[in-house]
């Protein structure tokens, strides 16, 4: 099977990680895949903030009723979109998925998160502390690490397509 198709069909969210660090060149490759995501009118309305340690991740989840959003990952990438872009959410989702697929192809566990949005919505100062530039707002996060689990692929709803002649 084609490598790209195989990566898409076999990608899964990893929610348990080892403590082993991720090599900087692997992180750079994952980021380059996000930067090359498609965007409306090639506007590229994203900004990526790499959290290289648990310190800021722990600050983001402080006081959360949802527990550790980052699932114990050794690092995270925050994906922010330009506030004035009507397509930022979709474009940032494209970048997130590119990075998830790249991480998976490189043997890095990854989980796509929207739940930190609650922390940022309730604390605008946190956006600045987390390196989100002025004029951008948090969209998604990826938690990353070497997998400490190999979960089964989840069943998919195959009854979600309509063909029209």
PDB file of C-alpha atoms in Angstrom:
ATOM      1  CA  UNK A   1       0.000   0.000   0.000  1.00  0.00           C
ATOM      2  CA  UNK A   2       1.131   3.569  -0.649  1.00  0.00           C
ATOM      3  CA  UNK A   3       3.015   5.011   2.378  1.00  0.00           C
ATOM      4  CA  UNK A   4       0.850   8.132   2.619  1.00  0.00           C
ATOM      5  CA  UNK A   5      -2.403   6.164   2.441  1.00  0.00           C
ATOM      6  CA  UNK A   6      -1.068   3.697   5.009  1.00  0.00           C
ATOM      7  CA  UNK A   7      -0.079   6.539   7.378  1.00  0.00           C
ATOM      8  CA  UNK A   8      -3.569   8.058   7.128  1.00  0.00           C
ATOM      9  CA  UNK A   9      -5.425   4.768   7.586  1.00  0.00           C
ATOM     10  CA  UNK A  10      -3.263   3.640  10.521  1.00  0.00           C
ATOM     11  CA  UNK A  11      -2.819   6.900  12.467  1.00  0.00           C
ATOM     12  CA  UNK A  12      -4.102   6.779  16.028  1.00  0.00           C
ATOM     13  CA  UNK A  13      -4.094   9.104  19.008  1.00  0.00           C
ATOM     14  CA  UNK A  14      -1.528   8.179  21.626  1.00  0.00           C
ATOM     15  CA  UNK A  15      -2.380   9.095  25.199  1.00  0.00           C
ATOM     16  CA  UNK A  16       0.508   7.480  27.119  1.00  0.00           C
ATOM     17  CA  UNK A  17       4.158   8.393  26.627  1.00  0.00           C
ATOM     18  CA  UNK A  18       7.615   7.461  27.849  1.00  0.00           C
ATOM     19  CA  UNK A  19       9.938  10.082  29.339  1.00  0.00           C
ATOM     20  CA  UNK A  20      12.366   9.812  26.412  1.00  0.00           C
ATOM     21  CA  UNK A  21      12.983  13.204  24.757  1.00  0.00           C
ATOM     22  CA  UNK A  22      12.250  13.760  21.076  1.00  0.00           C
ATOM     23  CA  UNK A  23      15.272  14.618  18.928  1.00  0.00           C
ATOM     24  CA  UNK A  24      15.248  18.285  17.783  1.00  0.00           C
ATOM     25  CA  UNK A  25      15.540  17.313  14.107  1.00  0.00           C
ATOM     26  CA  UNK A  26      12.401  15.161  14.446  1.00  0.00           C
ATOM     27  CA  UNK A  27      10.510  18.106  15.976  1.00  0.00           C
ATOM     28  CA  UNK A  28      11.741  20.340  13.130  1.00  0.00           C
ATOM     29  CA  UNK A  29      10.469  17.849  10.530  1.00  0.00           C
ATOM     30  CA  UNK A  30       7.061  17.707  12.224  1.00  0.00           C
ATOM     31  CA  UNK A  31       6.891  21.534  12.257  1.00  0.00           C
ATOM     32  CA  UNK A  32       7.894  21.756   8.586  1.00  0.00           C
ATOM     33  CA  UNK A  33       4.962  19.471   7.749  1.00  0.00           C
ATOM     34  CA  UNK A  34       2.632  21.849   9.604  1.00  0.00           C
ATOM     35  CA  UNK A  35       4.076  24.882   7.839  1.00  0.00           C
ATOM     36  CA  UNK A  36       3.406  23.217   4.493  1.00  0.00           C
ATOM     37  CA  UNK A  37      -0.283  22.561   5.186  1.00  0.00           C
ATOM     38  CA  UNK A  38      -2.820  23.967   2.752  1.00  0.00           C
ATOM     39  CA  UNK A  39      -4.615  27.170   3.728  1.00  0.00           C
ATOM     40  CA  UNK A  40      -7.351  29.321   2.224  1.00  0.00           C
ATOM     41  CA  UNK A  41      -5.854  31.726  -0.311  1.00  0.00           C
ATOM     42  CA  UNK A  42      -2.416  30.524   0.872  1.00  0.00           C
ATOM     43  CA  UNK A  43      -2.913  32.856   3.844  1.00  0.00           C
ATOM     44  CA  UNK A  44      -1.016  30.585   6.275  1.00  0.00           C
ATOM     45  CA  UNK A  45      -2.751  32.181   9.303  1.00  0.00           C
ATOM     46  CA  UNK A  46      -0.969  30.064  11.904  1.00  0.00           C
ATOM     47  CA  UNK A  47       1.704  30.336  14.524  1.00  0.00           C
ATOM     48  CA  UNK A  48       3.322  27.349  16.255  1.00  0.00           C
ATOM     49  CA  UNK A  49       4.596  27.535  19.830  1.00  0.00           C
ATOM     50  CA  UNK A  50       6.756  24.604  20.904  1.00  0.00           C
ATOM     51  CA  UNK A  51       6.542  23.794  24.602  1.00  0.00           C
ATOM     52  CA  UNK A  52       9.797  21.925  25.185  1.00  0.00           C
ATOM     53  CA  UNK A  53       9.091  20.954  28.782  1.00  0.00           C
ATOM     54  CA  UNK A  54       6.221  20.210  31.117  1.00  0.00           C
ATOM     55  CA  UNK A  55       6.544  23.579  32.925  1.00  0.00           C
ATOM     56  CA  UNK A  56       4.166  25.542  30.651  1.00  0.00           C
ATOM     57  CA  UNK A  57       1.947  22.524  29.992  1.00  0.00           C
ATOM     58  CA  UNK A  58       1.442  22.167  33.741  1.00  0.00           C
ATOM     59  CA  UNK A  59       0.641  25.884  34.020  1.00  0.00           C
ATOM     60  CA  UNK A  60      -1.982  25.576  31.249  1.00  0.00           C
ATOM     61  CA  UNK A  61      -3.732  22.682  33.011  1.00  0.00           C
ATOM     62  CA  UNK A  62      -3.548  24.344  36.449  1.00  0.00           C
ATOM     63  CA  UNK A  63      -7.025  24.374  37.933  1.00  0.00           C
ATOM     64  CA  UNK A  64      -8.460  22.271  35.124  1.00  0.00           C
ATOM     65  CA  UNK A  65     -11.414  20.075  35.940  1.00  0.00           C
ATOM     66  CA  UNK A  66     -10.448  17.923  32.942  1.00  0.00           C
ATOM     67  CA  UNK A  67      -7.081  16.741  34.302  1.00  0.00           C
ATOM     68  CA  UNK A  68      -3.919  16.664  32.211  1.00  0.00           C
ATOM     69  CA  UNK A  69      -4.929  17.742  28.703  1.00  0.00           C
ATOM     70  CA  UNK A  70      -1.416  16.874  27.565  1.00  0.00           C
ATOM     71  CA  UNK A  71      -1.644  13.234  28.687  1.00  0.00           C
ATOM     72  CA  UNK A  72       1.868  13.190  30.092  1.00  0.00           C
ATOM     73  CA  UNK A  73       3.548  14.090  26.792  1.00  0.00           C
ATOM     74  CA  UNK A  74       7.161  15.276  26.985  1.00  0.00           C
ATOM     75  CA  UNK A  75       6.395  18.286  24.799  1.00  0.00           C
ATOM     76  CA  UNK A  76       3.552  20.010  23.005  1.00  0.00           C
ATOM     77  CA  UNK A  77       2.925  22.248  20.023  1.00  0.00           C
ATOM     78  CA  UNK A  78       0.330  24.994  20.421  1.00  0.00           C
ATOM     79  CA  UNK A  79      -1.301  26.002  17.149  1.00  0.00           C
ATOM     80  CA  UNK A  80      -2.677  29.527  17.088  1.00  0.00           C
ATOM     81  CA  UNK A  81      -4.592  31.282  14.329  1.00  0.00           C
ATOM     82  CA  UNK A  82      -4.819  34.906  13.291  1.00  0.00           C
ATOM     83  CA  UNK A  83      -7.803  36.520  14.976  1.00  0.00           C
ATOM     84  CA  UNK A  84      -8.778  38.386  11.795  1.00  0.00           C
ATOM     85  CA  UNK A  85      -8.737  35.313   9.534  1.00  0.00           C
ATOM     86  CA  UNK A  86     -12.167  33.817   8.859  1.00  0.00           C
ATOM     87  CA  UNK A  87     -10.448  30.545   7.871  1.00  0.00           C
ATOM     88  CA  UNK A  88      -7.963  30.230  10.741  1.00  0.00           C
ATOM     89  CA  UNK A  89      -9.718  27.349  12.520  1.00  0.00           C
ATOM     90  CA  UNK A  90      -9.860  25.181   9.391  1.00  0.00           C
ATOM     91  CA  UNK A  91      -6.386  26.136   8.229  1.00  0.00           C
ATOM     92  CA  UNK A  92      -4.909  25.411  11.669  1.00  0.00           C
ATOM     93  CA  UNK A  93      -6.717  22.052  11.681  1.00  0.00           C
ATOM     94  CA  UNK A  94      -5.012  21.261   8.350  1.00  0.00           C
ATOM     95  CA  UNK A  95      -1.632  22.073   9.892  1.00  0.00           C
ATOM     96  CA  UNK A  96      -2.442  19.981  12.973  1.00  0.00           C
ATOM     97  CA  UNK A  97      -3.344  16.930  10.915  1.00  0.00           C
ATOM     98  CA  UNK A  98      -0.211  17.263   8.774  1.00  0.00           C
ATOM     99  CA  UNK A  99       1.855  17.294  11.972  1.00  0.00           C
ATOM    100  CA  UNK A 100      -0.053  14.335  13.447  1.00  0.00           C
ATOM    101  CA  UNK A 101       0.603  12.285  10.322  1.00  0.00           C
ATOM    102  CA  UNK A 102       4.271  13.307  10.268  1.00  0.00           C
ATOM    103  CA  UNK A 103       4.703  12.391  13.942  1.00  0.00           C
ATOM    104  CA  UNK A 104       3.100   9.004  13.366  1.00  0.00           C
ATOM    105  CA  UNK A 105       5.272   8.321  10.304  1.00  0.00           C
ATOM    106  CA  UNK A 106       8.366   9.188  12.390  1.00  0.00           C
ATOM    107  CA  UNK A 107       7.374   6.850  15.245  1.00  0.00           C
ATOM    108  CA  UNK A 108       6.340   9.676  17.578  1.00  0.00           C
ATOM    109  CA  UNK A 109       3.097   9.415  19.515  1.00  0.00           C
ATOM    110  CA  UNK A 110       0.733  12.343  19.137  1.00  0.00           C
ATOM    111  CA  UNK A 111      -2.682  13.393  20.378  1.00  0.00           C
ATOM    112  CA  UNK A 112      -4.676  16.249  18.811  1.00  0.00           C
ATOM    113  CA  UNK A 113      -6.279  18.482  21.458  1.00  0.00           C
ATOM    114  CA  UNK A 114      -8.826  21.275  21.506  1.00  0.00           C
ATOM    115  CA  UNK A 115      -9.551  21.101  25.252  1.00  0.00           C
ATOM    116  CA  UNK A 116      -6.854  23.638  26.309  1.00  0.00           C
ATOM    117  CA  UNK A 117      -9.122  26.245  24.694  1.00  0.00           C
ATOM    118  CA  UNK A 118     -10.969  26.393  28.032  1.00  0.00           C
ATOM    119  CA  UNK A 119      -7.800  27.380  29.895  1.00  0.00           C
ATOM    120  CA  UNK A 120      -6.959  30.108  27.389  1.00  0.00           C
ATOM    121  CA  UNK A 121     -10.530  31.449  27.221  1.00  0.00           C
ATOM    122  CA  UNK A 122     -10.601  31.888  30.988  1.00  0.00           C
ATOM    123  CA  UNK A 123      -7.150  33.471  31.210  1.00  0.00           C
ATOM    124  CA  UNK A 124      -6.087  35.781  28.340  1.00  0.00           C
ATOM    125  CA  UNK A 125      -2.755  36.495  30.095  1.00  0.00           C
ATOM    126  CA  UNK A 126      -1.962  32.790  29.745  1.00  0.00           C
ATOM    127  CA  UNK A 127      -1.885  33.188  25.944  1.00  0.00           C
ATOM    128  CA  UNK A 128       1.000  35.667  26.254  1.00  0.00           C
ATOM    129  CA  UNK A 129       2.831  33.509  28.794  1.00  0.00           C
ATOM    130  CA  UNK A 130       2.462  30.544  26.444  1.00  0.00           C
ATOM    131  CA  UNK A 131       4.115  32.417  23.574  1.00  0.00           C
ATOM    132  CA  UNK A 132       0.989  33.046  21.518  1.00  0.00           C
ATOM    133  CA  UNK A 133       1.646  36.303  19.625  1.00  0.00           C
ATOM    134  CA  UNK A 134      -0.577  39.367  19.720  1.00  0.00           C
ATOM    135  CA  UNK A 135      -3.296  39.103  17.060  1.00  0.00           C
ATOM    136  CA  UNK A 136      -3.472  35.290  17.353  1.00  0.00           C
ATOM    137  CA  UNK A 137      -5.632  33.004  19.455  1.00  0.00           C
ATOM    138  CA  UNK A 138      -5.237  29.398  20.540  1.00  0.00           C
ATOM    139  CA  UNK A 139      -6.854  26.873  18.200  1.00  0.00           C
ATOM    140  CA  UNK A 140      -5.397  23.408  18.878  1.00  0.00           C
ATOM    141  CA  UNK A 141      -2.523  21.641  20.569  1.00  0.00           C
ATOM    142  CA  UNK A 142      -0.589  18.484  19.896  1.00  0.00           C
ATOM    143  CA  UNK A 143       0.940  16.551  22.743  1.00  0.00           C
ATOM    144  CA  UNK A 144       3.958  14.538  21.668  1.00  0.00           C
ATOM    145  CA  UNK A 145       6.255  11.836  22.973  1.00  0.00           C
ATOM    146  CA  UNK A 146       7.536   8.351  22.363  1.00  0.00           C
ATOM    147  CA  UNK A 147       4.548   5.997  22.666  1.00  0.00           C
ATOM    148  CA  UNK A 148       4.129   3.955  25.835  1.00  0.00           C
ATOM    149  CA  UNK A 149       1.072   2.254  24.342  1.00  0.00           C
ATOM    150  CA  UNK A 150      -0.090   0.781  21.058  1.00  0.00           C
ATOM    151  CA  UNK A 151      -3.883   1.042  21.133  1.00  0.00           C
ATOM    152  CA  UNK A 152      -6.121  -0.701  18.662  1.00  0.00           C
ATOM    153  CA  UNK A 153      -7.503   1.397  15.836  1.00  0.00           C
ATOM    154  CA  UNK A 154     -10.942   2.738  16.768  1.00  0.00           C
ATOM    155  CA  UNK A 155     -13.899   1.709  14.609  1.00  0.00           C
ATOM    156  CA  UNK A 156     -15.004   4.319  12.094  1.00  0.00           C
ATOM    157  CA  UNK A 157     -18.470   5.266  10.928  1.00  0.00           C
ATOM    158  CA  UNK A 158     -18.398   4.003   7.352  1.00  0.00           C
ATOM    159  CA  UNK A 159     -22.001   5.130   6.746  1.00  0.00           C
ATOM    160  CA  UNK A 160     -21.180   8.812   6.329  1.00  0.00           C
ATOM    161  CA  UNK A 161     -20.905   9.242   2.552  1.00  0.00           C
ATOM    162  CA  UNK A 162     -23.600  10.180   0.063  1.00  0.00           C
ATOM    163  CA  UNK A 163     -23.019   9.887  -3.677  1.00  0.00           C
ATOM    164  CA  UNK A 164     -25.082  12.019  -6.034  1.00  0.00           C
ATOM    165  CA  UNK A 165     -25.170  11.565  -9.805  1.00  0.00           C
TER     166      UNK A 165
END
